[in-house]
Coordinates of N, CA, C and O in Angstrom, one line a residue:
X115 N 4.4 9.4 -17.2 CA 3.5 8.4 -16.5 C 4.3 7.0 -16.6 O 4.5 6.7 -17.7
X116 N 4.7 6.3 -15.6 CA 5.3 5.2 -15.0 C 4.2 4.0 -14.6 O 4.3 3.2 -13.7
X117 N 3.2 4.3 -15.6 CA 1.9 3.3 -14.3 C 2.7 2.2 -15.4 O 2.9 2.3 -16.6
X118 N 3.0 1.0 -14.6 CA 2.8 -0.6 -15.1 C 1.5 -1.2 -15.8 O 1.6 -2.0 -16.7
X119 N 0.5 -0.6 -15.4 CA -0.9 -1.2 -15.4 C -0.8 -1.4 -16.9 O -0.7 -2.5 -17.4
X120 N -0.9 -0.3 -17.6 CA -1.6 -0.2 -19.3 C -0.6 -2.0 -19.7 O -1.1 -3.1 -19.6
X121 N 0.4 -1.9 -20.0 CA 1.3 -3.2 -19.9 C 1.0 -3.9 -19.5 O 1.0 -4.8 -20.3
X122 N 0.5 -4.4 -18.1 CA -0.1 -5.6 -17.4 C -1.7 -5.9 -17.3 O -2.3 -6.9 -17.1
X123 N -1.9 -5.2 -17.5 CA -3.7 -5.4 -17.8 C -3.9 -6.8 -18.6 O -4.3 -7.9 -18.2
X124 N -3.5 -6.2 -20.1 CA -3.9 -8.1 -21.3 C -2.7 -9.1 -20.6 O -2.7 -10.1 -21.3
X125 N -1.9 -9.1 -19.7 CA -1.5 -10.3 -19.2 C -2.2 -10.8 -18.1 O -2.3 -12.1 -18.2
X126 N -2.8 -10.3 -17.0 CA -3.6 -9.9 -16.0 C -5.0 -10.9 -16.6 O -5.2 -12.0 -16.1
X127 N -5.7 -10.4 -17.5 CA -6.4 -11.3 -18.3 C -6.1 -12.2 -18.7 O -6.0 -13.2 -17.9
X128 N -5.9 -12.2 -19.5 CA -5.2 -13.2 -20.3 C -5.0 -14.8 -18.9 O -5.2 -16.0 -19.3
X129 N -4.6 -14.5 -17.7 CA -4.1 -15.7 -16.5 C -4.8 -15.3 -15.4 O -4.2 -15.1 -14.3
X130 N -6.0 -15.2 -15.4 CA -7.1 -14.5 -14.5 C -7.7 -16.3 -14.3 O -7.7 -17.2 -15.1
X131 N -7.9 -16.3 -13.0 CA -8.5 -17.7 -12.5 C -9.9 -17.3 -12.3 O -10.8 -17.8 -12.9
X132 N -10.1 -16.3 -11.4 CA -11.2 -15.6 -10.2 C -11.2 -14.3 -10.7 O -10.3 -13.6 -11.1
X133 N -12.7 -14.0 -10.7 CA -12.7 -12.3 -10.4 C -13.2 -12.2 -9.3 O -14.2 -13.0 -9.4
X134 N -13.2 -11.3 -7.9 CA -14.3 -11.1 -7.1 C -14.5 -9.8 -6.7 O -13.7 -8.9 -6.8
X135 N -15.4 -9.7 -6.3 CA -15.8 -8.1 -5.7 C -15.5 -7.8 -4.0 O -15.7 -8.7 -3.2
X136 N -15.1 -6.8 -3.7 CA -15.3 -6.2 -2.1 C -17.4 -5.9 -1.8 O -18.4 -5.4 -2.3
X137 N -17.0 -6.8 -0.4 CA -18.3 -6.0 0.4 C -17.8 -4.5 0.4 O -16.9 -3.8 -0.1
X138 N -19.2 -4.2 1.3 CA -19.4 -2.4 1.5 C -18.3 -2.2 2.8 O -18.3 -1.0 3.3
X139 N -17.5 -3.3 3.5 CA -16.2 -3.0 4.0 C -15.0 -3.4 3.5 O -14.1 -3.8 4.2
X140 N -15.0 -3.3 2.1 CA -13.7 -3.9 1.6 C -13.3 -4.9 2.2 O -12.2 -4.8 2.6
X141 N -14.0 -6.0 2.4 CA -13.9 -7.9 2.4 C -14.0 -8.2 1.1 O -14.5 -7.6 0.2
X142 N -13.4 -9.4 1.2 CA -13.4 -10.6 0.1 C -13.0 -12.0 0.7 O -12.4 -12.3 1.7
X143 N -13.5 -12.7 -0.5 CA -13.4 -14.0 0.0 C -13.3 -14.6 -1.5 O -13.8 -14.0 -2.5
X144 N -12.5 -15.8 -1.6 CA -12.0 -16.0 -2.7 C -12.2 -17.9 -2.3 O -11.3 -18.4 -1.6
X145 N -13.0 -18.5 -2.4 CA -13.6 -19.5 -1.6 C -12.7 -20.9 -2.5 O -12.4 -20.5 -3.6
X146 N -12.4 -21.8 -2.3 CA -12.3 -23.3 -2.6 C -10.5 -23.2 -3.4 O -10.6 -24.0 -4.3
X147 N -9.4 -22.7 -3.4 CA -8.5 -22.2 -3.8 C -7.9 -23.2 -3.8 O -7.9 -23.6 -2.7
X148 N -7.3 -24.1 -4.6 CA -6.4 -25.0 -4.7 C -5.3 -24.9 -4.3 O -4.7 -24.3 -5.2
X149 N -4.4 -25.3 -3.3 CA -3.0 -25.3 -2.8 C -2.2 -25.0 -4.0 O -2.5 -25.6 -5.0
X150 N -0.7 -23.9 -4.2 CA -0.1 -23.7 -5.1 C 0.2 -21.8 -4.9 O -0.2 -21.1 -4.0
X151 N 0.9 -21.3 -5.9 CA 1.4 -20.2 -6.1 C 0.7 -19.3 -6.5 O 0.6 -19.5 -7.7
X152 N 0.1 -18.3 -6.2 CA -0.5 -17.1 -7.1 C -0.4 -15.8 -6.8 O 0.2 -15.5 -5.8
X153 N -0.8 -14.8 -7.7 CA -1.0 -13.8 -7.8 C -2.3 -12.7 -7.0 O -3.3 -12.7 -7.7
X154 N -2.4 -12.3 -6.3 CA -4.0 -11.7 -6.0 C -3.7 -10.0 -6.6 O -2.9 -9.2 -6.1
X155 N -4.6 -9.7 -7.7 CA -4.2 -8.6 -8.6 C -5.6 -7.7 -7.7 O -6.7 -8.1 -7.5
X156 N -5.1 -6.3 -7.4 CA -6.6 -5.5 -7.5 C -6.3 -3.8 -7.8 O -5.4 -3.1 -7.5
X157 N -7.4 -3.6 -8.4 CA -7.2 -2.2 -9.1 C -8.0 -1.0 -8.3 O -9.1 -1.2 -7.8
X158 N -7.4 0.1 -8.1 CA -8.3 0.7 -7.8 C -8.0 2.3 -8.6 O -7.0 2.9 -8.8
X159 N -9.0 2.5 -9.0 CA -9.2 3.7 -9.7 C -10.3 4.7 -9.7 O -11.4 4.4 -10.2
X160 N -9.9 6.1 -9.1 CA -11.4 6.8 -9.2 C -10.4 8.0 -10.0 O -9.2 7.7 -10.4
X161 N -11.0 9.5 -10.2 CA -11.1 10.0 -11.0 C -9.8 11.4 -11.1 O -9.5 12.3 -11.9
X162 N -9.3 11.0 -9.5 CA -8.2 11.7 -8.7 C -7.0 10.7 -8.9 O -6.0 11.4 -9.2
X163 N -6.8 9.7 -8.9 CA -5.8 8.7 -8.7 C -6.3 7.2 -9.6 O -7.4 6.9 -10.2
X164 N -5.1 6.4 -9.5 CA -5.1 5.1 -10.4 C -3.7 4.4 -9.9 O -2.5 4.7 -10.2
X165 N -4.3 3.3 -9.1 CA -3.2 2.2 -8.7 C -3.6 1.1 -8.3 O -4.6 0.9 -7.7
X166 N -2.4 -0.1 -8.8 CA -2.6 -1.4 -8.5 C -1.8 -2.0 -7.8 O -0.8 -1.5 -7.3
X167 N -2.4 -3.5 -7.6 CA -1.8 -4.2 -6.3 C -1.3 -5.3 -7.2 O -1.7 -5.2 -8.4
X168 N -0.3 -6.4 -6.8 CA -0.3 -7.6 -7.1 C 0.7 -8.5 -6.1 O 1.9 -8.9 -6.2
X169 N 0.2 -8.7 -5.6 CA 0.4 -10.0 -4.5 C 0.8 -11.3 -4.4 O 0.0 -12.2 -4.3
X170 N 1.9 -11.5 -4.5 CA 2.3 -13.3 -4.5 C 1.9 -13.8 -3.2 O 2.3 -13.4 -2.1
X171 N 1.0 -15.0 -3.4 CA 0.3 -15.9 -2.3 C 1.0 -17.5 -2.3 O 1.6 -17.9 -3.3
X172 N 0.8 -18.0 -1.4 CA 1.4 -19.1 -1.3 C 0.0 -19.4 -0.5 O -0.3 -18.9 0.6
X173 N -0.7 -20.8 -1.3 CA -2.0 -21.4 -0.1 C -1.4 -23.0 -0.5 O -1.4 -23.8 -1.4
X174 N -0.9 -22.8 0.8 CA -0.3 -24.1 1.4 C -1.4 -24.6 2.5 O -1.0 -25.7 2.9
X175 N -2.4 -24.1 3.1 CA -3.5 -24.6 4.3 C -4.9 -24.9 3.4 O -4.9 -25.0 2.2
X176 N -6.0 -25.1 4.1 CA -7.0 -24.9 3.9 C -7.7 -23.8 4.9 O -8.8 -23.4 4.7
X177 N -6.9 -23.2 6.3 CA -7.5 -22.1 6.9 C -7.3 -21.5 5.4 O -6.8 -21.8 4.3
X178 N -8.1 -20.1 6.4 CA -8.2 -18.7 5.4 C -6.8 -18.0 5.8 O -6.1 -18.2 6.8
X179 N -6.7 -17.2 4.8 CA -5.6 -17.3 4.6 C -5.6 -15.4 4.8 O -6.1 -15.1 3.8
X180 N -5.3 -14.0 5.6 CA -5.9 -12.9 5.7 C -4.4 -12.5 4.6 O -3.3 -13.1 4.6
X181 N -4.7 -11.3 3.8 CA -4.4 -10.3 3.1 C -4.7 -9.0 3.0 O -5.9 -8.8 2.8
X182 N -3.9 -7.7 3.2 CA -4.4 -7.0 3.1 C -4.2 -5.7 2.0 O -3.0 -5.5 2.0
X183 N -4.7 -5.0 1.4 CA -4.3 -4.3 0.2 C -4.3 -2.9 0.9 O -5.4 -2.3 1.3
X184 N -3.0 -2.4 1.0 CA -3.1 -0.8 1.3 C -2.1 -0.2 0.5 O -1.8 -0.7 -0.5
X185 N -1.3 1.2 1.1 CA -0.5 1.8 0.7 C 0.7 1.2 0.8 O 1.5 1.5 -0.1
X186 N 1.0 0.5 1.7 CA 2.4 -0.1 1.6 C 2.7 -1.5 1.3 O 3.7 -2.0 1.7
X187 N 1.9 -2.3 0.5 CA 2.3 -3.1 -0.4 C 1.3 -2.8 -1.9 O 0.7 -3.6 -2.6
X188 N 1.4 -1.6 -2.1 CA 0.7 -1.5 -3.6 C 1.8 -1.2 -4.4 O 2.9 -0.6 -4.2
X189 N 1.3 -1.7 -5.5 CA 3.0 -2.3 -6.4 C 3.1 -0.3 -7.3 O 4.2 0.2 -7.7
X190 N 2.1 0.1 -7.3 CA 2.1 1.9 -8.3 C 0.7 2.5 -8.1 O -0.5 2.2 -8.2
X191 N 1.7 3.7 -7.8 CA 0.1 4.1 -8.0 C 0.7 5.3 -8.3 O 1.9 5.6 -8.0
X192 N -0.3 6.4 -9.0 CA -0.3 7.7 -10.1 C -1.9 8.6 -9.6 O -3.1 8.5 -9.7
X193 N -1.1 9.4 -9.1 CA -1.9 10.7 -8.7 C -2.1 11.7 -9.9 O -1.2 12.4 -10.3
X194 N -3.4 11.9 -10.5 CA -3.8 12.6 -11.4 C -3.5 14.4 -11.1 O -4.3 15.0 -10.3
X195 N -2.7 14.8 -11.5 CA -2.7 16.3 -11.8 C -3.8 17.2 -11.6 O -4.8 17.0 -12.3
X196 N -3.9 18.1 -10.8 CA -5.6 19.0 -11.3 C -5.5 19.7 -12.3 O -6.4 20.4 -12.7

């Protein structure tokens, strides 16, 4: 097992600004963001698989800013064995 996560999780915490949730279409909004460098961390885990994202952002505007979390920028992910 190669997952990064168990290791980044208490750092993850530990420099957590925001937490937010997905609508029932996987939207988010992350509202009033101060210009500067970050991270957009998100987990996904069900009972078949377990993988994370982490995202370096740059909010240099006040538009919105679109992101998207799929398969080709998720930093690991680990497919459970049957």
């Amino acid at each position: 097992l190669n997952l990064k996560l168990y290791t980044m999780t208490p750092v993850v915490v530990k420099h957590t600004i925001t937490v937010v949730k997905t609508d029932v279409d996987g939207k988010y909004i992350i509202p009033d963001v101060p210009f500067g460098q970050y991270f957009l961390y998100a987990l996904y885990k069900n009972s078949f698989s377990t993988g994370y994202w982490l995202i370096p952002v740059k909010v240099n505007t006040p538009k919105p800013i679109h992101i998207d979390f799929d398969n080709s920028n998720m930093e690991e992910l680990y497919n459970k064995p049957f």
